CSV table of C-alpha atoms in Angstrom, one decimal:
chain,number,residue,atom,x,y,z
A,267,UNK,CA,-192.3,10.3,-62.8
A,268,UNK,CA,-193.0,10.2,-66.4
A,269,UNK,CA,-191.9,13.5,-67.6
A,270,UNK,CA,-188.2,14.7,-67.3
A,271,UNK,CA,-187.6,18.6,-67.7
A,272,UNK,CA,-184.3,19.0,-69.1
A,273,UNK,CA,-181.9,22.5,-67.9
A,274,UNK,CA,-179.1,23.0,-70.8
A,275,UNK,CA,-176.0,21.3,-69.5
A,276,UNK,CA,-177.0,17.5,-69.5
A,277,UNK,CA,-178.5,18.5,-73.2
A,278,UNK,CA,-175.5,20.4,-74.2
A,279,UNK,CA,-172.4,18.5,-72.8
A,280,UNK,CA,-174.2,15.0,-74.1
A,281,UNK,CA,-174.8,16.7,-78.0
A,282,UNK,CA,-171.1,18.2,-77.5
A,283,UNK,CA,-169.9,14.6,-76.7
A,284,UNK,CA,-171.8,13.0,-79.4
A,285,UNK,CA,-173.8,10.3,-77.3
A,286,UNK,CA,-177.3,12.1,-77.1
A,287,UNK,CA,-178.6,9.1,-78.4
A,288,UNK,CA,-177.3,7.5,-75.1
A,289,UNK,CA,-179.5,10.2,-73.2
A,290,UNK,CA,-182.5,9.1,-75.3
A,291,UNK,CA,-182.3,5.5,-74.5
A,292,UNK,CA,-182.3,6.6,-70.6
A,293,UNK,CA,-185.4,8.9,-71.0
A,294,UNK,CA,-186.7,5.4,-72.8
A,295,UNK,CA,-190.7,6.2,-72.8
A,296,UNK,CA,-190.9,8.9,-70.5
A,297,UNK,CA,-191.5,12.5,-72.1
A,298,UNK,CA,-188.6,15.0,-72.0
A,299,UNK,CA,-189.4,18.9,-71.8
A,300,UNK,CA,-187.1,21.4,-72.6
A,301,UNK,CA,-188.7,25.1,-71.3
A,302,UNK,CA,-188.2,28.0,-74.2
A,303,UNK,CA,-185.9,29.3,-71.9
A,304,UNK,CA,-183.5,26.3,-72.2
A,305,UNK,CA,-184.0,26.2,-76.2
A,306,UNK,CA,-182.4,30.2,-75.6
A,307,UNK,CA,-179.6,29.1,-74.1
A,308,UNK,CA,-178.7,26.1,-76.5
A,309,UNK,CA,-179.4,28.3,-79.1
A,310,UNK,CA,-176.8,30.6,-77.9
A,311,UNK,CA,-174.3,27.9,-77.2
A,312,UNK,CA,-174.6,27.3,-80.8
A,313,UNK,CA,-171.1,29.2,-81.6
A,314,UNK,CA,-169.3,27.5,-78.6
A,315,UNK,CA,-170.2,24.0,-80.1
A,316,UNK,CA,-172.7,23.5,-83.4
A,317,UNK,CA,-173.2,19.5,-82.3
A,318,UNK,CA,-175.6,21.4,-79.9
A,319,UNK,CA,-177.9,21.7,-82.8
A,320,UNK,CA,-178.7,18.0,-82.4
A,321,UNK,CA,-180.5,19.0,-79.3
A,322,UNK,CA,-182.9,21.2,-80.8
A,323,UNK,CA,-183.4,18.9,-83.8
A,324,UNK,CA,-184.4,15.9,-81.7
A,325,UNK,CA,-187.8,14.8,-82.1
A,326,UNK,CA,-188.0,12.8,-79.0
A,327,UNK,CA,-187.6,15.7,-77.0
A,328,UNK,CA,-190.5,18.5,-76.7
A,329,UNK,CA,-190.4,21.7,-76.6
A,330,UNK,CA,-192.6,24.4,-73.8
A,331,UNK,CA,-193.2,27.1,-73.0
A,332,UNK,CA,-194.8,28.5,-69.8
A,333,UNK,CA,-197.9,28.8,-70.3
A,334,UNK,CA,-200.6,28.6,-67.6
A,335,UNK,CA,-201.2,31.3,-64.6
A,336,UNK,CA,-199.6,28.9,-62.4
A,337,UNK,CA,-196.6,28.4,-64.4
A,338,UNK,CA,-195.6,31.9,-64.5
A,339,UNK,CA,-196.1,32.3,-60.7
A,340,UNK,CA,-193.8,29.0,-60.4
A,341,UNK,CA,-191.4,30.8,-62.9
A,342,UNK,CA,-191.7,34.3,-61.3
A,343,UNK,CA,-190.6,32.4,-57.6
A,344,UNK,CA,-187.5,30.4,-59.1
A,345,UNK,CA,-186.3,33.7,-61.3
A,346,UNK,CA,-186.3,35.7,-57.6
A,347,UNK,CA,-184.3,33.6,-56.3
A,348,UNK,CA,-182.2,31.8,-58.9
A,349,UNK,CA,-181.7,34.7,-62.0
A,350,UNK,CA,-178.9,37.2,-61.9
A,351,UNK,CA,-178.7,39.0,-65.2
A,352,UNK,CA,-178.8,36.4,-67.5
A,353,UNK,CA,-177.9,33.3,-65.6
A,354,UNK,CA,-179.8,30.4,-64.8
A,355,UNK,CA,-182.9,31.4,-66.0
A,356,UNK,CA,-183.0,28.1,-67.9
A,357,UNK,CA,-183.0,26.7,-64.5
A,358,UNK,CA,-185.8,28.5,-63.2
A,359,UNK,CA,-187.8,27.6,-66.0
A,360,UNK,CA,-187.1,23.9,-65.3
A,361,UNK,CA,-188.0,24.1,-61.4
A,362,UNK,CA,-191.1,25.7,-62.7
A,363,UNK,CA,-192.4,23.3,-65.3
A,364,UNK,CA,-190.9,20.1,-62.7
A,365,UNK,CA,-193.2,22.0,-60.1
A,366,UNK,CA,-196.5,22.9,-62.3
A,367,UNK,CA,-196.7,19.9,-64.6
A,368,UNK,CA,-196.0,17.5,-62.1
A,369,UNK,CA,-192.7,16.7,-63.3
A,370,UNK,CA,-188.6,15.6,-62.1
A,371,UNK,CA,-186.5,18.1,-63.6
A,372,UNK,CA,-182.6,17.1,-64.5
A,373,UNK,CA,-180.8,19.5,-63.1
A,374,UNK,CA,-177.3,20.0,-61.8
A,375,UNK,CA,-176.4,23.5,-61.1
A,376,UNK,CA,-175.6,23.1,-57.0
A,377,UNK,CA,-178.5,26.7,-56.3
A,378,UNK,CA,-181.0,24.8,-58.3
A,379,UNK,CA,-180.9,21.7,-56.4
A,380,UNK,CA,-180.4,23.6,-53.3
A,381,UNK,CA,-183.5,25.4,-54.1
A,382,UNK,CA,-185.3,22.4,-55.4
A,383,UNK,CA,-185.0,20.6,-52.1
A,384,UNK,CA,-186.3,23.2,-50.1
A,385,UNK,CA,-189.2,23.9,-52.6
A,386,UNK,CA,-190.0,19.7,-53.0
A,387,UNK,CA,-189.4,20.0,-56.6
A,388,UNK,CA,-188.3,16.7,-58.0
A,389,UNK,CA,-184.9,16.5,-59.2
A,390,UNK,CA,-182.0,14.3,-60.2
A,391,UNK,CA,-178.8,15.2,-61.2
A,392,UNK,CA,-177.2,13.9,-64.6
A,393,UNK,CA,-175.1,10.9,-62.6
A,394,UNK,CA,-178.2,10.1,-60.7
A,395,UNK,CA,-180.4,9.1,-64.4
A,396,UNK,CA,-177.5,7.5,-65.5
A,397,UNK,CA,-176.5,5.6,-62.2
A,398,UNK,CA,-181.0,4.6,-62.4
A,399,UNK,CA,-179.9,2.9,-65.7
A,400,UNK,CA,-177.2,0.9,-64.3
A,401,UNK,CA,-179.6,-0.4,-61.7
A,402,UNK,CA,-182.3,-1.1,-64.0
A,403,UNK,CA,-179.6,-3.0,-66.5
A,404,UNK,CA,-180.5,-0.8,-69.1
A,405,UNK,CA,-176.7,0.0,-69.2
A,406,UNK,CA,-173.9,-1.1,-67.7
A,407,UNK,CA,-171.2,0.3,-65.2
A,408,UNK,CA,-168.6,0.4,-67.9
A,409,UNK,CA,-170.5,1.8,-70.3
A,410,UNK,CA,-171.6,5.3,-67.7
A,411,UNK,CA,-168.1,4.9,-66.8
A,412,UNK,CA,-166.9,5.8,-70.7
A,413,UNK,CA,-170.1,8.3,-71.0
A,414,UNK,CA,-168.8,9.9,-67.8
A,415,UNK,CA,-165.0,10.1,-69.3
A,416,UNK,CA,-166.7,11.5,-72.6
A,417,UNK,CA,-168.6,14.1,-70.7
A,418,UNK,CA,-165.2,15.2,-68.7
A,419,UNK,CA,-164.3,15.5,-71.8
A,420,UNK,CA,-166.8,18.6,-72.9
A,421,UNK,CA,-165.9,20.3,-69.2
A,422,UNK,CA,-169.1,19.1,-67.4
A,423,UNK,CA,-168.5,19.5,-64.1
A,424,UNK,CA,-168.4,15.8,-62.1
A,425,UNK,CA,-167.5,15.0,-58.9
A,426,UNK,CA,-164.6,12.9,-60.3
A,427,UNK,CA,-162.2,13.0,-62.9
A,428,UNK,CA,-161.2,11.0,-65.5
A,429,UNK,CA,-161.7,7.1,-65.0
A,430,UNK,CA,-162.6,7.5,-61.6
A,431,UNK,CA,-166.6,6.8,-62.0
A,432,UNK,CA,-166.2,3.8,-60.5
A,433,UNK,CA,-164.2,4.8,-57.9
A,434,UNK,CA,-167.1,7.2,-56.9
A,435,UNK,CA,-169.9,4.8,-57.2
A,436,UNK,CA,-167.7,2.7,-54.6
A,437,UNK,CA,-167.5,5.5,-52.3
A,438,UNK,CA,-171.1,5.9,-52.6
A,439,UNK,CA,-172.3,2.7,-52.0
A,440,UNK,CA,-174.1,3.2,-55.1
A,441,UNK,CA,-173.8,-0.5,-56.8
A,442,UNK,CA,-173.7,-2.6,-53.5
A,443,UNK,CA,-174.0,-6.3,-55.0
């Protein structure tokens, strides 16, 4: 896939950890889409953590809304089934635009995936775009092993704690030499 559609907590936690530069290197060419909905939500996050401004200044990173007939029935069908109040509509927004555009979205809110599978939207998870650039040398273990620890750091949710990425990429038969 070309296009990545970004949700708000790989954006935010990287921009609150100060390596969203990191996250651009990984998108490399490929375009990255961040749904209005998602732009909301960092905006809001703004008074938790003002580094989250970087996010919404980047220039490498586009901004969309949803705009054709079969976006909004895409969006409508996530928001059912993901959106309580005013969670995760960022996420349905993302599954929409990954589903309408074509596109993969970056996702990892455990529904969303969960929904995403049984949909065939294209995903990954945060780990699994980082874990692609250690397997195409773009970075190295050590390297998503501190950007790991630095995300920790912010309280994004990993299955592993601090120093451990290795550990888990072991356990996962992820780097198999």
């Amino acid at each position: 896939m070309d296009v990545l559609v970004f949700d708000t907590g790989p954006l935010s936690h990287f921009a609150r950890a100060d390596i969203l530069g990191v996250l651009k290197v990984v998108v490399g060419e490929r375009r990255a889409i961040v749904p209005e909905a998602v732009l909301t939500e960092l905006r809001e996050g703004l008074h938790v953590d003002s580094r989250v401004q970087a996010v919404l200044d980047a220039d490498w990173i586009e901004h969309r809304t949803i705009e054709t007939t079969a976006e909004a029935k895409a969006y409508a069908k996530f928001g059912r089934r993901l959106v309580s109040g005013d969670r995760n509509v960022g996420d349905a927004a993302v599954l929409a635009l990954a589903q309408t555009v074509p596109a993969r979205a970056v996702i990892d809110d455990w529904d969303a995936c969960d929904i995403a599978r049984k949909e065939r939207v294209i995903f990954s998870r945060t780990l699994n775009l980082l874990c692609e650039a250690v397997h195409s040398k773009l970075l190295t273990i050590d390297f998503v092993s501190e950007i790991a620890d630095e995300l920790i750091r912010t309280e994004y949710r990993l299955p592993f704690g601090p120093g451990e990425f290795k550990t888990w990429t072991a356990r996962q038969n992820l780097f198999l030499e």
